[in-house]
Amino acid sequence: RGRIPVNKKMETCVEGIYAIGDIVNTPFLAHVASKEGVIAAENAMGVNKEATYHAVPRCVYTEPEVAAVGLTEAEAKRAGMRYKKGSFDFRALGKAQAIDKIQGFVKVLVDENDRLIGASVVGQNATDLLTELTLAVHLGLTAKQVGDVIHPHPTLSEAIMEALHDIHGQSIHKV
């Protein structure tokens, strides 16, 4: 109620008329509206693009930052999904210790095929760190695929690699 219905191409019930952002029933986030605008513009120009919302980054710009993408553990449980989780605490990161920002963690969820279905990051630069995990959820990558990528040291992004390794009991720096 109070929102304009659109299809996956952001087109309203009137052919050639598009709507995006806060006037449609999608997540009220600036980055979502921006992507919808691109999709609507491309479709208006004859490109066949559809919006998807399974990998929308959710960010809270507090101290520490909080960010998540995909399913939460509670949502996976409610859906009756079989999943595994991995986590890694910032306290074990050399970079976090060096910049005195040890409060934080990364938590990742994978389905029974090892595909990333959700992730949460709390801590310094969490909203930036979430990008790698958003890409993984969007593309349906596995924990092994992303975890096998060399992450530079010392960085906060090592927590992502370690959390992914933790799913398979292979995190070598977990405390």
PDB file of C-alpha atoms in Angstrom:
ATOM      1  CA  ARG A   1       0.000   0.000   0.000  1.00  0.00           C
ATOM      2  CA  GLY A   2       1.347   3.389  -0.946  1.00  0.00           C
ATOM      3  CA  ARG A   3       4.027   1.883  -3.185  1.00  0.00           C
ATOM      4  CA  ILE A   4       4.100   1.613  -6.957  1.00  0.00           C
ATOM      5  CA  PRO A   5       4.163  -2.019  -8.122  1.00  0.00           C
ATOM      6  CA  VAL A   6       6.926  -2.849 -10.594  1.00  0.00           C
ATOM      7  CA  ASN A   7       8.233  -5.973 -12.282  1.00  0.00           C
ATOM      8  CA  LYS A   8      11.844  -7.197 -12.114  1.00  0.00           C
ATOM      9  CA  LYS A   9      12.736  -4.731 -14.861  1.00  0.00           C
ATOM     10  CA  MET A  10      11.491  -1.851 -12.646  1.00  0.00           C
ATOM     11  CA  GLU A  11       8.646  -1.249 -15.116  1.00  0.00           C
ATOM     12  CA  THR A  12       5.221  -0.263 -13.797  1.00  0.00           C
ATOM     13  CA  CYS A  13       1.930  -1.627 -15.141  1.00  0.00           C
ATOM     14  CA  VAL A  14       2.168   1.114 -17.776  1.00  0.00           C
ATOM     15  CA  GLU A  15       4.555  -0.057 -20.489  1.00  0.00           C
ATOM     16  CA  GLY A  16       7.602   2.203 -20.774  1.00  0.00           C
ATOM     17  CA  ILE A  17       7.080   3.828 -17.351  1.00  0.00           C
ATOM     18  CA  TYR A  18       9.600   2.861 -14.677  1.00  0.00           C
ATOM     19  CA  ALA A  19       9.798   3.447 -10.929  1.00  0.00           C
ATOM     20  CA  ILE A  20      12.661   2.948  -8.472  1.00  0.00           C
ATOM     21  CA  GLY A  21      13.779   3.615  -4.932  1.00  0.00           C
ATOM     22  CA  ASP A  22      11.536   4.612  -2.059  1.00  0.00           C
ATOM     23  CA  ILE A  23       8.356   4.608  -4.176  1.00  0.00           C
ATOM     24  CA  VAL A  24       8.581   0.869  -4.893  1.00  0.00           C
ATOM     25  CA  ASN A  25       8.440  -2.072  -2.491  1.00  0.00           C
ATOM     26  CA  THR A  26      12.155  -2.854  -2.313  1.00  0.00           C
ATOM     27  CA  PRO A  27      14.755  -2.264   0.427  1.00  0.00           C
ATOM     28  CA  PHE A  28      14.933   1.429   1.364  1.00  0.00           C
ATOM     29  CA  LEU A  29      18.648   1.844   0.743  1.00  0.00           C
ATOM     30  CA  ALA A  30      20.389   4.442  -1.418  1.00  0.00           C
ATOM     31  CA  HIS A  31      22.617   1.827  -3.042  1.00  0.00           C
ATOM     32  CA  VAL A  32      19.567  -0.275  -3.958  1.00  0.00           C
ATOM     33  CA  ALA A  33      17.795   2.735  -5.491  1.00  0.00           C
ATOM     34  CA  SER A  34      20.934   3.594  -7.459  1.00  0.00           C
ATOM     35  CA  LYS A  35      21.145   0.072  -8.911  1.00  0.00           C
ATOM     36  CA  GLU A  36      17.410   0.111  -9.688  1.00  0.00           C
ATOM     37  CA  GLY A  37      17.917   3.410 -11.527  1.00  0.00           C
ATOM     38  CA  VAL A  38      20.588   1.861 -13.733  1.00  0.00           C
ATOM     39  CA  ILE A  39      18.371  -1.171 -14.422  1.00  0.00           C
ATOM     40  CA  ALA A  40      15.373   1.034 -15.266  1.00  0.00           C
ATOM     41  CA  ALA A  41      17.460   3.264 -17.554  1.00  0.00           C
ATOM     42  CA  GLU A  42      18.982   0.305 -19.376  1.00  0.00           C
ATOM     43  CA  ASN A  43      15.565  -1.307 -19.854  1.00  0.00           C
ATOM     44  CA  ALA A  44      14.166   1.988 -21.142  1.00  0.00           C
ATOM     45  CA  MET A  45      16.955   1.857 -23.747  1.00  0.00           C
ATOM     46  CA  GLY A  46      16.050  -1.694 -24.801  1.00  0.00           C
ATOM     47  CA  VAL A  47      18.456  -3.712 -22.651  1.00  0.00           C
ATOM     48  CA  ASN A  48      16.874  -6.698 -20.928  1.00  0.00           C
ATOM     49  CA  LYS A  49      17.991  -6.410 -17.259  1.00  0.00           C
ATOM     50  CA  GLU A  50      16.298  -7.668 -14.091  1.00  0.00           C
ATOM     51  CA  ALA A  51      16.769  -6.614 -10.478  1.00  0.00           C
ATOM     52  CA  THR A  52      17.759  -9.219  -7.899  1.00  0.00           C
ATOM     53  CA  TYR A  53      17.768  -8.734  -4.148  1.00  0.00           C
ATOM     54  CA  HIS A  54      19.412 -11.873  -2.704  1.00  0.00           C
ATOM     55  CA  ALA A  55      22.733 -10.086  -2.158  1.00  0.00           C
ATOM     56  CA  VAL A  56      21.828  -6.601  -0.933  1.00  0.00           C
ATOM     57  CA  PRO A  57      24.432  -5.248   1.489  1.00  0.00           C
ATOM     58  CA  ARG A  58      22.910  -3.927   4.724  1.00  0.00           C
ATOM     59  CA  CYS A  59      25.156  -1.439   6.511  1.00  0.00           C
ATOM     60  CA  VAL A  60      25.008   0.470   9.787  1.00  0.00           C
ATOM     61  CA  TYR A  61      27.570   3.255  10.004  1.00  0.00           C
ATOM     62  CA  THR A  62      28.185   3.202  13.746  1.00  0.00           C
ATOM     63  CA  GLU A  63      31.317   2.653  15.812  1.00  0.00           C
ATOM     64  CA  PRO A  64      31.930  -0.225  15.376  1.00  0.00           C
ATOM     65  CA  GLU A  65      30.341  -0.622  11.955  1.00  0.00           C
ATOM     66  CA  VAL A  66      27.849  -3.441  11.345  1.00  0.00           C
ATOM     67  CA  ALA A  67      27.263  -4.985   7.918  1.00  0.00           C
ATOM     68  CA  ALA A  68      25.476  -8.046   6.561  1.00  0.00           C
ATOM     69  CA  VAL A  69      24.468  -9.641   3.274  1.00  0.00           C
ATOM     70  CA  GLY A  70      22.231 -12.555   2.354  1.00  0.00           C
ATOM     71  CA  LEU A  71      20.594 -14.718   4.984  1.00  0.00           C
ATOM     72  CA  THR A  72      21.109 -14.416   8.706  1.00  0.00           C
ATOM     73  CA  GLU A  73      21.558 -17.572  10.738  1.00  0.00           C
ATOM     74  CA  ALA A  74      18.050 -17.107  12.182  1.00  0.00           C
ATOM     75  CA  GLU A  75      16.575 -16.882   8.657  1.00  0.00           C
ATOM     76  CA  ALA A  76      18.434 -20.019   7.560  1.00  0.00           C
ATOM     77  CA  LYS A  77      17.112 -21.874  10.635  1.00  0.00           C
ATOM     78  CA  ARG A  78      13.524 -20.683  10.045  1.00  0.00           C
ATOM     79  CA  ALA A  79      13.748 -21.854   6.427  1.00  0.00           C
ATOM     80  CA  GLY A  80      14.861 -25.287   7.609  1.00  0.00           C
ATOM     81  CA  MET A  81      18.094 -25.012   5.639  1.00  0.00           C
ATOM     82  CA  ARG A  82      21.090 -27.215   6.256  1.00  0.00           C
ATOM     83  CA  TYR A  83      24.030 -24.876   6.654  1.00  0.00           C
ATOM     84  CA  LYS A  84      27.465 -24.536   8.189  1.00  0.00           C
ATOM     85  CA  LYS A  85      28.949 -21.440   9.757  1.00  0.00           C
ATOM     86  CA  GLY A  86      32.412 -20.102  10.264  1.00  0.00           C
ATOM     87  CA  SER A  87      33.638 -17.131  12.241  1.00  0.00           C
ATOM     88  CA  PHE A  88      36.770 -15.222  13.066  1.00  0.00           C
ATOM     89  CA  ASP A  89      37.414 -12.625  15.749  1.00  0.00           C
ATOM     90  CA  PHE A  90      39.316  -9.402  15.010  1.00  0.00           C
ATOM     91  CA  ARG A  91      41.351  -9.911  18.224  1.00  0.00           C
ATOM     92  CA  ALA A  92      43.492 -12.436  16.340  1.00  0.00           C
ATOM     93  CA  LEU A  93      44.328 -10.023  13.490  1.00  0.00           C
ATOM     94  CA  GLY A  94      47.704  -8.299  13.467  1.00  0.00           C
ATOM     95  CA  LYS A  95      46.205  -5.301  11.643  1.00  0.00           C
ATOM     96  CA  ALA A  96      43.410  -4.915  14.209  1.00  0.00           C
ATOM     97  CA  GLN A  97      45.975  -5.004  16.993  1.00  0.00           C
ATOM     98  CA  ALA A  98      48.242  -2.507  15.205  1.00  0.00           C
ATOM     99  CA  ILE A  99      45.427   0.044  14.772  1.00  0.00           C
ATOM    100  CA  ASP A 100      43.912  -0.729  18.199  1.00  0.00           C
ATOM    101  CA  LYS A 101      40.552  -1.828  16.734  1.00  0.00           C
ATOM    102  CA  ILE A 102      40.240  -5.387  18.042  1.00  0.00           C
ATOM    103  CA  GLN A 103      36.478  -5.242  18.641  1.00  0.00           C
ATOM    104  CA  GLY A 104      34.803  -7.145  15.809  1.00  0.00           C
ATOM    105  CA  PHE A 105      34.286 -10.395  13.919  1.00  0.00           C
ATOM    106  CA  VAL A 106      33.303 -11.975  10.615  1.00  0.00           C
ATOM    107  CA  LYS A 107      30.637 -14.693  10.457  1.00  0.00           C
ATOM    108  CA  VAL A 108      29.823 -16.591   7.260  1.00  0.00           C
ATOM    109  CA  LEU A 109      27.114 -19.106   6.358  1.00  0.00           C
ATOM    110  CA  VAL A 110      27.243 -21.685   3.579  1.00  0.00           C
ATOM    111  CA  ASP A 111      24.626 -24.092   2.295  1.00  0.00           C
ATOM    112  CA  GLU A 112      25.092 -27.854   1.985  1.00  0.00           C
ATOM    113  CA  ASN A 113      26.980 -27.285  -1.302  1.00  0.00           C
ATOM    114  CA  ASP A 114      29.470 -24.901   0.383  1.00  0.00           C
ATOM    115  CA  ARG A 115      27.933 -21.859  -1.405  1.00  0.00           C
ATOM    116  CA  LEU A 116      27.935 -18.632   0.559  1.00  0.00           C
ATOM    117  CA  ILE A 117      24.377 -17.731   1.546  1.00  0.00           C
ATOM    118  CA  GLY A 118      25.015 -15.038   4.146  1.00  0.00           C
ATOM    119  CA  ALA A 119      27.628 -13.089   6.053  1.00  0.00           C
ATOM    120  CA  SER A 120      27.933 -10.578   8.869  1.00  0.00           C
ATOM    121  CA  VAL A 121      30.831  -8.304   9.726  1.00  0.00           C
ATOM    122  CA  VAL A 122      31.113  -6.174  12.850  1.00  0.00           C
ATOM    123  CA  GLY A 123      34.096  -3.927  13.447  1.00  0.00           C
ATOM    124  CA  GLN A 124      36.452  -1.429  11.865  1.00  0.00           C
ATOM    125  CA  ASN A 125      35.687  -0.971   8.139  1.00  0.00           C
ATOM    126  CA  ALA A 126      32.956  -3.650   8.266  1.00  0.00           C
ATOM    127  CA  THR A 127      30.949  -1.902   5.551  1.00  0.00           C
ATOM    128  CA  ASP A 128      33.964  -1.983   3.226  1.00  0.00           C
ATOM    129  CA  LEU A 129      34.923  -5.556   4.099  1.00  0.00           C
ATOM    130  CA  LEU A 130      31.409  -6.732   3.240  1.00  0.00           C
ATOM    131  CA  THR A 131      32.000  -6.069  -0.475  1.00  0.00           C
ATOM    132  CA  GLU A 132      34.005  -9.274  -0.994  1.00  0.00           C
ATOM    133  CA  LEU A 133      31.299 -11.292   0.736  1.00  0.00           C
ATOM    134  CA  THR A 134      28.513  -9.542  -1.192  1.00  0.00           C
ATOM    135  CA  LEU A 135      30.217 -10.501  -4.449  1.00  0.00           C
ATOM    136  CA  ALA A 136      30.539 -14.102  -3.249  1.00  0.00           C
ATOM    137  CA  VAL A 137      26.849 -14.330  -2.276  1.00  0.00           C
ATOM    138  CA  HIS A 138      25.767 -12.632  -5.517  1.00  0.00           C
ATOM    139  CA  LEU A 139      27.791 -15.011  -7.702  1.00  0.00           C
ATOM    140  CA  GLY A 140      27.059 -18.134  -5.636  1.00  0.00           C
ATOM    141  CA  LEU A 141      30.728 -18.758  -4.889  1.00  0.00           C
ATOM    142  CA  THR A 142      31.822 -21.410  -2.423  1.00  0.00           C
ATOM    143  CA  ALA A 143      33.724 -20.925   0.816  1.00  0.00           C
ATOM    144  CA  LYS A 144      36.588 -22.877  -0.732  1.00  0.00           C
ATOM    145  CA  GLN A 145      36.716 -20.626  -3.818  1.00  0.00           C
ATOM    146  CA  VAL A 146      36.829 -17.404  -1.823  1.00  0.00           C
ATOM    147  CA  GLY A 147      38.933 -18.824   1.001  1.00  0.00           C
ATOM    148  CA  ASP A 148      41.599 -19.987  -1.459  1.00  0.00           C
ATOM    149  CA  VAL A 149      42.192 -16.393  -2.611  1.00  0.00           C
ATOM    150  CA  ILE A 150      45.392 -14.920  -1.176  1.00  0.00           C
ATOM    151  CA  HIS A 151      44.455 -12.127   1.216  1.00  0.00           C
ATOM    152  CA  PRO A 152      47.167  -9.550   1.928  1.00  0.00           C
ATOM    153  CA  HIS A 153      48.818  -9.430   5.346  1.00  0.00           C
ATOM    154  CA  PRO A 154      48.414  -7.590   7.612  1.00  0.00           C
ATOM    155  CA  THR A 155      44.841  -6.548   6.761  1.00  0.00           C
ATOM    156  CA  LEU A 156      41.386  -6.732   8.281  1.00  0.00           C
ATOM    157  CA  SER A 157      40.271  -8.726   5.222  1.00  0.00           C
ATOM    158  CA  GLU A 158      42.210 -11.711   6.549  1.00  0.00           C
ATOM    159  CA  ALA A 159      39.272 -12.221   8.923  1.00  0.00           C
ATOM    160  CA  ILE A 160      37.122 -13.114   5.900  1.00  0.00           C
ATOM    161  CA  MET A 161      39.608 -15.738   4.732  1.00  0.00           C
ATOM    162  CA  GLU A 162      39.927 -17.162   8.247  1.00  0.00           C
ATOM    163  CA  ALA A 163      36.131 -17.320   8.754  1.00  0.00           C
ATOM    164  CA  LEU A 164      35.785 -19.166   5.444  1.00  0.00           C
ATOM    165  CA  HIS A 165      38.529 -21.610   6.462  1.00  0.00           C
ATOM    166  CA  ASP A 166      36.797 -22.051   9.841  1.00  0.00           C
ATOM    167  CA  ILE A 167      33.788 -23.598   8.092  1.00  0.00           C
ATOM    168  CA  HIS A 168      36.000 -26.581   7.271  1.00  0.00           C
ATOM    169  CA  GLY A 169      37.999 -26.502  10.516  1.00  0.00           C
ATOM    170  CA  GLN A 170      41.042 -25.053   8.737  1.00  0.00           C
ATOM    171  CA  SER A 171      41.433 -21.597  10.298  1.00  0.00           C
ATOM    172  CA  ILE A 172      45.027 -21.443  11.502  1.00  0.00           C
ATOM    173  CA  HIS A 173      44.805 -18.219  13.528  1.00  0.00           C
ATOM    174  CA  LYS A 174      41.482 -18.718  15.334  1.00  0.00           C
ATOM    175  CA  VAL A 175      41.642 -18.110  19.084  1.00  0.00           C
TER     176      VAL A 175
END
